[in-house]
mmCIF file of C-alpha atoms and ligand atoms in Angstrom:
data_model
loop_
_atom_site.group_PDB
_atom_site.id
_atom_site.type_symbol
_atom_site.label_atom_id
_atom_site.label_comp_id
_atom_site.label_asym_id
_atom_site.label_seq_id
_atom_site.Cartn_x
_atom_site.Cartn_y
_atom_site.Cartn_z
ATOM 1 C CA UNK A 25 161.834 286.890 156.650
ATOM 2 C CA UNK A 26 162.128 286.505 160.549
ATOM 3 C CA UNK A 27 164.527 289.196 162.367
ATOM 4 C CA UNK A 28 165.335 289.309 165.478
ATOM 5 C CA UNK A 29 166.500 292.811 166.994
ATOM 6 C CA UNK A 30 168.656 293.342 169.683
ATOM 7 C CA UNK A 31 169.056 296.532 171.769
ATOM 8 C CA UNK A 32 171.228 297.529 174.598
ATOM 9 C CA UNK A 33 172.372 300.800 174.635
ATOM 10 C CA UNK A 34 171.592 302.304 177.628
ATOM 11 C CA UNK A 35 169.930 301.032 180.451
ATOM 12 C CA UNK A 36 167.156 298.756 178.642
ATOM 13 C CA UNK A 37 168.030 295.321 177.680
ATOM 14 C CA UNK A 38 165.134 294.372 174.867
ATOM 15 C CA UNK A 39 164.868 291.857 172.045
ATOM 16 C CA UNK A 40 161.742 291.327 169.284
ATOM 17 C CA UNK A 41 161.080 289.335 166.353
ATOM 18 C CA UNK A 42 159.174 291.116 163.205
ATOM 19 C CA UNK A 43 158.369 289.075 160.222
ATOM 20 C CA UNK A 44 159.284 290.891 157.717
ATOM 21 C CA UNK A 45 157.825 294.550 158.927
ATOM 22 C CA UNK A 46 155.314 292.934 161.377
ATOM 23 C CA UNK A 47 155.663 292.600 165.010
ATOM 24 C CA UNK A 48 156.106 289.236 165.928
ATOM 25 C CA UNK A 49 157.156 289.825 169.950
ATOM 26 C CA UNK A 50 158.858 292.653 171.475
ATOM 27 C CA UNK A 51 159.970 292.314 175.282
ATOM 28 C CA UNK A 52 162.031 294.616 177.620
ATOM 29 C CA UNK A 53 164.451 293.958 181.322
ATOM 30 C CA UNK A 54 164.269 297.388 182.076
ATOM 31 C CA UNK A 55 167.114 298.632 185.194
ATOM 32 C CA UNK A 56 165.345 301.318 186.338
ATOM 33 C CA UNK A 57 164.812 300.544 190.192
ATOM 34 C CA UNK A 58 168.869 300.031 189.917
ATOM 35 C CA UNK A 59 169.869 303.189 188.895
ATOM 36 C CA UNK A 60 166.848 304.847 190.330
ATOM 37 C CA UNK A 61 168.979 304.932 193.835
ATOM 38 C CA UNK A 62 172.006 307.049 191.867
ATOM 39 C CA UNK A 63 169.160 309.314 189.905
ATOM 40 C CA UNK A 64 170.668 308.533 186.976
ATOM 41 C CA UNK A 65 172.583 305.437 184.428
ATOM 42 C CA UNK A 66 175.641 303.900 186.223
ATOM 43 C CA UNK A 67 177.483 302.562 182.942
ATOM 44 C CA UNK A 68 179.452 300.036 185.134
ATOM 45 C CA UNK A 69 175.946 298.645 186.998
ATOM 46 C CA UNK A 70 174.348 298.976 183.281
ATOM 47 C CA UNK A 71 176.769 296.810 181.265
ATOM 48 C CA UNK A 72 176.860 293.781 184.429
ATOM 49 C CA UNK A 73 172.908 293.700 184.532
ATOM 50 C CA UNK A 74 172.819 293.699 180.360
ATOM 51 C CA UNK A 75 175.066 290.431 180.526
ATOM 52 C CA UNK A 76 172.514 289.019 183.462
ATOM 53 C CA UNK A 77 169.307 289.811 181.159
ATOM 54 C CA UNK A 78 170.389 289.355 177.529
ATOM 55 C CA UNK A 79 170.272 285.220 177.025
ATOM 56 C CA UNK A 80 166.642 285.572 178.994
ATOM 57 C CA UNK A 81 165.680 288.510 177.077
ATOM 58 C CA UNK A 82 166.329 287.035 174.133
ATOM 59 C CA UNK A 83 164.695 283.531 174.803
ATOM 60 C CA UNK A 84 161.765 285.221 175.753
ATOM 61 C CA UNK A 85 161.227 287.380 172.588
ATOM 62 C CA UNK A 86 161.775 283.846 170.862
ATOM 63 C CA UNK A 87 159.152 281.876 172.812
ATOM 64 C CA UNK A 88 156.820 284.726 172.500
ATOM 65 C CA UNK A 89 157.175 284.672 168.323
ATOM 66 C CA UNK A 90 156.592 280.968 168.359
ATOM 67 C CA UNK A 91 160.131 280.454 166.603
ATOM 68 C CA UNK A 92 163.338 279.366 167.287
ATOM 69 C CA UNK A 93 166.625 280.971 166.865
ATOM 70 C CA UNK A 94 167.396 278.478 163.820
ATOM 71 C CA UNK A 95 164.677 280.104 161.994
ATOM 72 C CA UNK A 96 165.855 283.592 162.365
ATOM 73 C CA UNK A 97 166.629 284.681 158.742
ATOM 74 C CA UNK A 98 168.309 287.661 160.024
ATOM 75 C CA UNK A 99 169.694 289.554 163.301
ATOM 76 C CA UNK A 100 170.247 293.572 163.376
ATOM 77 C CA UNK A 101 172.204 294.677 166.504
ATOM 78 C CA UNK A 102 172.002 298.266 168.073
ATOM 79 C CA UNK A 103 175.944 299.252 167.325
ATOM 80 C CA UNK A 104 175.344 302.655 168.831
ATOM 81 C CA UNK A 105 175.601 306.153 170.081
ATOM 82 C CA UNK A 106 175.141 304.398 173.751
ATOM 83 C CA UNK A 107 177.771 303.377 176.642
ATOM 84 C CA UNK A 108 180.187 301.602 175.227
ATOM 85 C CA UNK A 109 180.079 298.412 177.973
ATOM 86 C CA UNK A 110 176.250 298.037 177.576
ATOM 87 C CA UNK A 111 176.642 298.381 173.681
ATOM 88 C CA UNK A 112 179.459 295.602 173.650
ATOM 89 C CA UNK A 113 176.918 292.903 175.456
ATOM 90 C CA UNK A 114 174.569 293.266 173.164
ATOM 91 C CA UNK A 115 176.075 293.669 169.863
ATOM 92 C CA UNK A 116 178.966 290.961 170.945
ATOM 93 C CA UNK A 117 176.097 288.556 171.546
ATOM 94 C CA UNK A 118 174.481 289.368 168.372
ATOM 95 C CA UNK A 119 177.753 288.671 166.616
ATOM 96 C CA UNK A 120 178.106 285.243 168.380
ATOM 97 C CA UNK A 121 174.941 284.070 167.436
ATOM 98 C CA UNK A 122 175.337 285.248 163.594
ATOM 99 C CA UNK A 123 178.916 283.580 163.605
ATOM 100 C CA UNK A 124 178.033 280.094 165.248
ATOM 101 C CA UNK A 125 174.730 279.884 163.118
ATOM 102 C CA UNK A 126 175.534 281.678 159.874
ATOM 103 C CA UNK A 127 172.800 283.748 159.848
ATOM 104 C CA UNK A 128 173.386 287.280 158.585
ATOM 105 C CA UNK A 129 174.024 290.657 161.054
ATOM 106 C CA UNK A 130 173.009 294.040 160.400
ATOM 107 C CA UNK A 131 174.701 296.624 162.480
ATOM 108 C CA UNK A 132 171.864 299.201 163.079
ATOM 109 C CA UNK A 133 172.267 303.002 164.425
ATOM 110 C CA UNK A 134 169.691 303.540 167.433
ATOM 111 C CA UNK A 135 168.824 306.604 166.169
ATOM 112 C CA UNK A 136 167.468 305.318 162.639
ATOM 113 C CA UNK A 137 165.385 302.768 164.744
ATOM 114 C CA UNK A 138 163.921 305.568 166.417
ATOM 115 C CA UNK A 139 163.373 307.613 162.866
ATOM 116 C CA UNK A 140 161.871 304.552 161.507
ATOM 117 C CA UNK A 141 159.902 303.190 164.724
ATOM 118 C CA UNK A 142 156.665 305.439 163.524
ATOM 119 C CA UNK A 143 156.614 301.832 160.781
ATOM 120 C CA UNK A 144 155.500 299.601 163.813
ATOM 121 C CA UNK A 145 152.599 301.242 163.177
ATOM 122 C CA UNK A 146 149.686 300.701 161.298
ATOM 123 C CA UNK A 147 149.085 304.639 160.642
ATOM 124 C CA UNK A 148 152.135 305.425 158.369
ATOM 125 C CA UNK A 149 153.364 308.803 157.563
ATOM 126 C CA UNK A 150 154.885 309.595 153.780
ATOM 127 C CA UNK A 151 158.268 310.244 152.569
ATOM 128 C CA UNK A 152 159.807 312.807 153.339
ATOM 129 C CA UNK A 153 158.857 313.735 156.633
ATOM 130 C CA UNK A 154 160.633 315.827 159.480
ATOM 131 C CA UNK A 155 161.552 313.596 162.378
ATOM 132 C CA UNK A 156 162.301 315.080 165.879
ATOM 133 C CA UNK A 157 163.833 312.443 168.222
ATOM 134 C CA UNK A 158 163.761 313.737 172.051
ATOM 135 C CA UNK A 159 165.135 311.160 174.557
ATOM 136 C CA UNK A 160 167.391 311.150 177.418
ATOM 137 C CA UNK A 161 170.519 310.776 174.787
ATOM 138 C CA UNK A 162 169.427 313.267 172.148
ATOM 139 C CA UNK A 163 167.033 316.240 170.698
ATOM 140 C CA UNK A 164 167.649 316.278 166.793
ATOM 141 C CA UNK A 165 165.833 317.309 164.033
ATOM 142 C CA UNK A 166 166.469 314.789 160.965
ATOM 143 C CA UNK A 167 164.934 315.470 157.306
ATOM 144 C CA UNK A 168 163.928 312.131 156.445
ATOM 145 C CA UNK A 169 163.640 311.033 152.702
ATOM 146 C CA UNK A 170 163.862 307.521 153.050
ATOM 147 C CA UNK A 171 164.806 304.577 154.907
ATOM 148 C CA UNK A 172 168.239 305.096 154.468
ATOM 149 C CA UNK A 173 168.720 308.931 154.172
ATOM 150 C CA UNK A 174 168.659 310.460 157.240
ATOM 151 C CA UNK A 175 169.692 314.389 157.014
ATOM 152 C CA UNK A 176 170.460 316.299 160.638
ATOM 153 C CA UNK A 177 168.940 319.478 160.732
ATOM 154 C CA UNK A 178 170.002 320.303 164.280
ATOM 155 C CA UNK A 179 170.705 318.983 167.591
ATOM 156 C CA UNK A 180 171.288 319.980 171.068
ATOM 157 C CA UNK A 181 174.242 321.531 172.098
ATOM 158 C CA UNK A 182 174.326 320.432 175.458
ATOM 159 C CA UNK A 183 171.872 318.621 177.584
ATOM 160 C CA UNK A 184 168.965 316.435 175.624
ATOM 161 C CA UNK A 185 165.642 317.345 176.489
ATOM 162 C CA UNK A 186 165.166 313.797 178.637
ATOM 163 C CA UNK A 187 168.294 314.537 179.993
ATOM 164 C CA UNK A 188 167.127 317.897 181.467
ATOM 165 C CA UNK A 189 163.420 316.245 182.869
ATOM 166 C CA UNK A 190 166.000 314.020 184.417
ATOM 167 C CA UNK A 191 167.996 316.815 185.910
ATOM 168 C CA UNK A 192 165.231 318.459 187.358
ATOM 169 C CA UNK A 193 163.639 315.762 188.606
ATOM 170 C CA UNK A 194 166.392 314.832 190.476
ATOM 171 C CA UNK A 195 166.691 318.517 192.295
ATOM 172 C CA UNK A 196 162.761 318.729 193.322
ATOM 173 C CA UNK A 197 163.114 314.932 194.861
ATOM 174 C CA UNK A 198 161.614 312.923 192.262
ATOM 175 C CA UNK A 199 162.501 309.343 191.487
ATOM 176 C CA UNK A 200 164.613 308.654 188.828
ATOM 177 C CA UNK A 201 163.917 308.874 185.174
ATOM 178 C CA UNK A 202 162.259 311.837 185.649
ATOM 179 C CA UNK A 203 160.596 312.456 182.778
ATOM 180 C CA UNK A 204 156.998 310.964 183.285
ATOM 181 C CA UNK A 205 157.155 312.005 187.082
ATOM 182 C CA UNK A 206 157.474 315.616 185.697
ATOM 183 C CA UNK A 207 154.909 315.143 183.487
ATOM 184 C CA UNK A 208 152.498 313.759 185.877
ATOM 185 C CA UNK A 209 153.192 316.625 188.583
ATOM 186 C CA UNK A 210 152.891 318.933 185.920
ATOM 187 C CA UNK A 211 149.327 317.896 184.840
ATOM 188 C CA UNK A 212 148.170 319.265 188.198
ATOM 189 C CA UNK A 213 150.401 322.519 187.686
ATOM 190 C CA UNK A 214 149.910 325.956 186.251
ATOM 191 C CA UNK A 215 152.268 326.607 183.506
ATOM 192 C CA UNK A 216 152.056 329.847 183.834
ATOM 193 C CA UNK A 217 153.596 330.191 187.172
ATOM 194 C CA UNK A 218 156.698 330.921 186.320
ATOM 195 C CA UNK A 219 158.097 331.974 182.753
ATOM 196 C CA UNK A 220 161.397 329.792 182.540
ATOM 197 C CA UNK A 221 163.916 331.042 179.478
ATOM 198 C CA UNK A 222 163.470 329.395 176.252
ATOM 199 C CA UNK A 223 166.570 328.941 174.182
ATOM 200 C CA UNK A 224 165.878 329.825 170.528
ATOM 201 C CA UNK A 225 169.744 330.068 170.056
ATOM 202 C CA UNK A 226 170.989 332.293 166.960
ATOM 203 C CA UNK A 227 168.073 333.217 164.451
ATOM 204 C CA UNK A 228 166.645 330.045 162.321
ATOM 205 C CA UNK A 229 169.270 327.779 164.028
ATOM 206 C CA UNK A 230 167.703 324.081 164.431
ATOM 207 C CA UNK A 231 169.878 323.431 167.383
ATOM 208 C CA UNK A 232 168.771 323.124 170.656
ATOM 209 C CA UNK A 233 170.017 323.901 173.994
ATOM 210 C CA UNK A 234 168.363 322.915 177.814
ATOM 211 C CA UNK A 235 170.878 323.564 180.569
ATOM 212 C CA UNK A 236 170.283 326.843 180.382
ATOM 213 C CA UNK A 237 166.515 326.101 181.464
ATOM 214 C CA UNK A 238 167.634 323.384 184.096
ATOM 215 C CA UNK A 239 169.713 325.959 186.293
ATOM 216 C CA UNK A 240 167.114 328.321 185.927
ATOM 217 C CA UNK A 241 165.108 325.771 187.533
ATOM 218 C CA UNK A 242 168.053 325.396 190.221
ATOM 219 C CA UNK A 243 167.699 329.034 191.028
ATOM 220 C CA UNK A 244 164.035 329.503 191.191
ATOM 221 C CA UNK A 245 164.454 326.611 194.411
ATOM 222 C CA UNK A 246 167.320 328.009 195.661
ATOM 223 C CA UNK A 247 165.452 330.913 196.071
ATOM 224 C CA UNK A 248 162.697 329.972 197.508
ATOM 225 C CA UNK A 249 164.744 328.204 200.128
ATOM 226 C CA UNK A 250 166.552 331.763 200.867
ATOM 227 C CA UNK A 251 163.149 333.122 201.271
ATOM 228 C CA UNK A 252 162.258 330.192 203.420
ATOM 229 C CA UNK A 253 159.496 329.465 200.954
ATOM 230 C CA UNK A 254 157.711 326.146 199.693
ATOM 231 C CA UNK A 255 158.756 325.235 196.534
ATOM 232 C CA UNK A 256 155.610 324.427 194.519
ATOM 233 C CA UNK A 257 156.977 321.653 192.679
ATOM 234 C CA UNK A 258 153.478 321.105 190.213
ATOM 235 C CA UNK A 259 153.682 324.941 189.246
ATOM 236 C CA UNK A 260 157.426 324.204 188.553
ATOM 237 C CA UNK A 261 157.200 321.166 186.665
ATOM 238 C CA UNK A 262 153.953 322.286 184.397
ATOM 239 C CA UNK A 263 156.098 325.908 183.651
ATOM 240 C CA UNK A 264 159.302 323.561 182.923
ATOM 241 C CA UNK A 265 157.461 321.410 180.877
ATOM 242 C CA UNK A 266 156.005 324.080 178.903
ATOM 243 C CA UNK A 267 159.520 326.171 178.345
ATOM 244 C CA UNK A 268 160.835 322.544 176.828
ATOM 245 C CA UNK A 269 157.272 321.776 174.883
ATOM 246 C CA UNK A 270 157.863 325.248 173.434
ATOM 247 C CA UNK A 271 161.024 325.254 171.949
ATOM 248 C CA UNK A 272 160.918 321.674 170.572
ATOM 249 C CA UNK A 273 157.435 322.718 168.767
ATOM 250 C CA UNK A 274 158.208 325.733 167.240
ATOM 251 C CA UNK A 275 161.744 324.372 165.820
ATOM 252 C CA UNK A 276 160.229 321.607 164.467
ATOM 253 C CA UNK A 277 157.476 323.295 162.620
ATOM 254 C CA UNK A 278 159.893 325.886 161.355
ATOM 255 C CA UNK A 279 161.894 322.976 160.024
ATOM 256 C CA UNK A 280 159.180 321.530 158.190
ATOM 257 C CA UNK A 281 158.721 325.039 156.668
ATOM 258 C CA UNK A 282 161.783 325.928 155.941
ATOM 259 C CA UNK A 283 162.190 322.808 153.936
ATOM 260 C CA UNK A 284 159.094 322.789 152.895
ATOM 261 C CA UNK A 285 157.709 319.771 154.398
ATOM 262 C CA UNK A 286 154.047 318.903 155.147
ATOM 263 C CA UNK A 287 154.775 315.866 158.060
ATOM 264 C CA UNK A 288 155.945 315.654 161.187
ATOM 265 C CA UNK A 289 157.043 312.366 162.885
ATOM 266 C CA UNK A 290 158.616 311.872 166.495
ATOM 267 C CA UNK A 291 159.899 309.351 168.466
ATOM 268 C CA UNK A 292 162.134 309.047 171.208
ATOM 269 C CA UNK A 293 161.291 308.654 175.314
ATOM 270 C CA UNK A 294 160.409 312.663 175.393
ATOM 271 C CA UNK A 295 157.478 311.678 173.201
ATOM 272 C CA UNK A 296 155.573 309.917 174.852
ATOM 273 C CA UNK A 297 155.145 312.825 177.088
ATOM 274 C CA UNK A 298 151.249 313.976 176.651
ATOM 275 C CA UNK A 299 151.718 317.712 176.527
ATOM 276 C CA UNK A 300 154.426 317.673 174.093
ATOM 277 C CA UNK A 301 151.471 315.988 172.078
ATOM 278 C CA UNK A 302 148.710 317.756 172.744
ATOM 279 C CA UNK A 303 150.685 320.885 171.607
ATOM 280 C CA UNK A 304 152.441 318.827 168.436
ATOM 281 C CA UNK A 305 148.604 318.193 167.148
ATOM 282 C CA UNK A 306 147.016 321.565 167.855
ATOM 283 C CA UNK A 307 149.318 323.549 165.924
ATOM 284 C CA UNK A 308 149.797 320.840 162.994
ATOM 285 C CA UNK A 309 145.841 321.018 162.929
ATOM 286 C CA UNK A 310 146.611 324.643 162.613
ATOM 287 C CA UNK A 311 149.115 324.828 160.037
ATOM 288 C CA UNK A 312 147.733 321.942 157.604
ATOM 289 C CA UNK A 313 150.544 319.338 158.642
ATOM 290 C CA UNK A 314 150.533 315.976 159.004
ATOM 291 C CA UNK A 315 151.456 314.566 162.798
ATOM 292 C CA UNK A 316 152.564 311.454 163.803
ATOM 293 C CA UNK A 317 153.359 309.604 166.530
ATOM 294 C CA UNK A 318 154.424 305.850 167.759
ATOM 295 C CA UNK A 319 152.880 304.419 171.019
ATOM 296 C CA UNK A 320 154.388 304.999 173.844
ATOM 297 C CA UNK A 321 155.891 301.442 174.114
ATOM 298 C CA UNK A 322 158.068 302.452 170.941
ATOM 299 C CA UNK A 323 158.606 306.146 171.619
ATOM 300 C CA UNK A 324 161.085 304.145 174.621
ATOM 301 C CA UNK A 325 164.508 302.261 173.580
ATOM 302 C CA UNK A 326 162.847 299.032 172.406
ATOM 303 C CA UNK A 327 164.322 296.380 169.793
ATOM 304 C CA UNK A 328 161.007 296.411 167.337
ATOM 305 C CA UNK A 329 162.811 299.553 166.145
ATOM 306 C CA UNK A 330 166.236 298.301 165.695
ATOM 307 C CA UNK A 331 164.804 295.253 163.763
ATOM 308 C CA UNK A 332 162.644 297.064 161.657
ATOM 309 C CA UNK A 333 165.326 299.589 160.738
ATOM 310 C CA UNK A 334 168.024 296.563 160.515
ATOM 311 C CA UNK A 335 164.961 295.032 158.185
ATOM 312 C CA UNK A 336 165.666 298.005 155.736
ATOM 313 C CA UNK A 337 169.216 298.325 156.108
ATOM 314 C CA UNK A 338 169.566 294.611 155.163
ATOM 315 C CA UNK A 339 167.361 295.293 152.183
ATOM 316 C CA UNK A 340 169.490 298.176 150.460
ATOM 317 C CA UNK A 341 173.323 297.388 151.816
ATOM 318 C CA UNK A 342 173.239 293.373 152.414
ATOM 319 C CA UNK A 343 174.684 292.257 155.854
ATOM 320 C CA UNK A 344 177.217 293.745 157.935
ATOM 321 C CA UNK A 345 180.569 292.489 157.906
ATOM 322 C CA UNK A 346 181.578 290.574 161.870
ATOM 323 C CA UNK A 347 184.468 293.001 161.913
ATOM 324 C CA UNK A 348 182.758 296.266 162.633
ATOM 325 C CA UNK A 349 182.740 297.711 166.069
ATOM 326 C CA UNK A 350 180.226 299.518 168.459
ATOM 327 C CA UNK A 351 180.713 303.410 168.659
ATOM 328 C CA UNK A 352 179.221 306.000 171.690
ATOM 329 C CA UNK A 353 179.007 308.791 169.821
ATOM 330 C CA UNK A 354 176.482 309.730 167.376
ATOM 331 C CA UNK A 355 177.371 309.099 163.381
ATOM 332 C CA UNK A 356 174.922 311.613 161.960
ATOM 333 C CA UNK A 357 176.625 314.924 161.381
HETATM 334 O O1 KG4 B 16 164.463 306.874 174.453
HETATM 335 P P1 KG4 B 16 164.667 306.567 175.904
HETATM 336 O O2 KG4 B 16 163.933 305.402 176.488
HETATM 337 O O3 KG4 B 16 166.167 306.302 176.267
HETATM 338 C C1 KG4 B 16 167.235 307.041 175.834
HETATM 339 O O4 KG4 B 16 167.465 308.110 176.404
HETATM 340 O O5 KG4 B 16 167.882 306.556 174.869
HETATM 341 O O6 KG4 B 16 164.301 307.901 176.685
HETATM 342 C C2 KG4 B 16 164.388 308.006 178.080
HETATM 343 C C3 KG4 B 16 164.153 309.453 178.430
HETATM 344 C C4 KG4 B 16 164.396 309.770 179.904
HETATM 345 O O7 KG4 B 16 165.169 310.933 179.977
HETATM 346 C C5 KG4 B 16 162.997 309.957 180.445
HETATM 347 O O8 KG4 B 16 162.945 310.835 181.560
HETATM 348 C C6 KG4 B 16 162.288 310.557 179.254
HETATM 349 O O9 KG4 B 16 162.792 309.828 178.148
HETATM 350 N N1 KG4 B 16 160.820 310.399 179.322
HETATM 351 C C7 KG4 B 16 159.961 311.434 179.392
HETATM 352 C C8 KG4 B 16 158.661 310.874 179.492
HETATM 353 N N2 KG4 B 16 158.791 309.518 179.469
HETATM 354 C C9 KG4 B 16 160.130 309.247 179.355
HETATM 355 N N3 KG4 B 16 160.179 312.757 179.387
HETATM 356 C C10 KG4 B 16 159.094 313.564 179.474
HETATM 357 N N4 KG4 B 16 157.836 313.108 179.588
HETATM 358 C C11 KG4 B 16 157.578 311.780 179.593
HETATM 359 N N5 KG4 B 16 156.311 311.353 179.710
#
């Protein structure tokens, strides 16, 4: 079976073919030097560059497969959480091309692709395993039994973890997203420097919380400006990074204890980060778990994902109907 994901719900436009579970091509139009001059997604600026990028996009993942679009078997669409315009040139595409050549659409849920995106592999973890996805959108904790059952555990309760890299990357003058320019500033920082808060929240709550965090970052360089001091931006990024590493270790592992799990999956664009790694493997060394985690290239919004999880979806519920809709906020609850 050839499929033929589709993925626009951000600032990414993307587009891969898998035979069946294997990845047949998987190419990206990424907007970053656009919104890079605002410091953060411009939904307007996001949904006009999708329409420029997705016939090309798309054409591309084709040539790259070696197929056409006649031989597509199937096409799964990312219907959302996401910004509603980008969502709609993506997903309205996908419909066009399943209506004009009868070939079947699955609707698929970015986050499952992300679940699921540790399959793109050829290490594979076991059912069930705890997934923590950590992107610019979301931090959740999902219990994950199968391809299809999907249980949230916790989330954030206001900014994601990308979300706050982006935040403070933006106040110490780094380019826009953030997240990897953190990361790499941190790497020659002491993470010691400073002890920033960590949010545990109300005792054994899975939820997460980073704003908090962020401002405390705010007032550490607002102080040092009152005291007419440097701010020493690696120190601050490496004790950052650590405060956020933290928090999203320790709740994960006490998720997989509490429910008695012995693997731990993530995915996401927070995990491609290398400390958050590191960390994720030393203490699952430590406490007999099993860690696991995609390359980089699909920890990042990507369409191998939405395929592969569209792939599955197909598999147990058929095709979805042309009717259905895209939706920004997220379904799990
Ligand atoms: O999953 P993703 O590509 O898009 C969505 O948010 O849906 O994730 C992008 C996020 C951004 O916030 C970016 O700053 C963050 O992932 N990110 C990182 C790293 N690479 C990307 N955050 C920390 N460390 C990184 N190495």
């Amino acid at each position: 079976m050839l499929i033929l994901g589709i993925e626009s719900s951000c600032d990414d436009t993307a587009a891969a073919v898998l035979e069946n579970t294997q990845l047949r091509s998987n190419v990206l139009s990424s907007q970053d030097t656009i919104h890079n001059t605002f410091g953060g997604v411009v939904p307007e600026l996001a949904s006009r560059q999708h329409l420029q990028a997705i016939c090309p996009i798309v054409q591309l993942a084709l040539e790259k497969a070696g197929v056409t679009l006649e031989e597509i078997d199937l096409i799964a669409a990312t219907r959302g959480p996401g910004l509603i315009g980008s969502l709609l040139v993506g997903f309205s595409y996908a419909k066009t091309l399943a209506y004009t050549l009868k070939i079947p659409l699955v609707g698929v849920d970015h986050m499952a692709g992300h679940i699921l995106s540790i399959f793109l592999e050829k290490n594979q973890p076991e059912f069930p395993y705890i997934a923590l996805i950590v992107s610019g959108g979301t931090t959740s904790l999902f219990l994950v039994k199968n391809h299809q059952d999907h249980k949230l555990l916790g989330r954030t309760r206001d900014d994601a973890a990308g979300e706050a890299f982006d935040k403070v990357a933006k106040l110490l003058g780094l380019p826009y997203p953030g997240g990897p320019h953190v990361s790499l500033k941190a790497s020659e920082g002491d993470s010691k420097y400073i002890q920033f808060p960590r949010a545990w929240l109300a005792d054994n709550s899975l939820d997460f919380s980073f704003s908090g965090l962020k401002t405390a970052v705010l007032n550490h360089c607002n102080q040092q400006k009152q005291k007419e001091s440097m701010v020493q931006i690696n120190n601050v990024c490496a004790s950052f990074q650590e405060a956020v590493v933290d928090v999203l270790v320790e709740k994960t592992l006490n998720a997989a204890s509490r429910y008695n799990i012995d693997t731990i999956v993530i995915g996401g664009g927070v995990s491609s980060n290398k400390r958050l790694r590191h960390v994720f493997e030393k203490r699952c060394t430590v406490n007999n778990l099993l860690f696991y985690a995609p390359e980089p290239v699909f920890c990042t919004d990507n369409a191998a994902m939405i395929a592969l999880a569209g792939y599955h979806a197909f598999k147990i519920n058929g095709a979805s109907s042309l009717d259905i809709d895209v939706y920004s906020r997220p379904q799990y609850r």
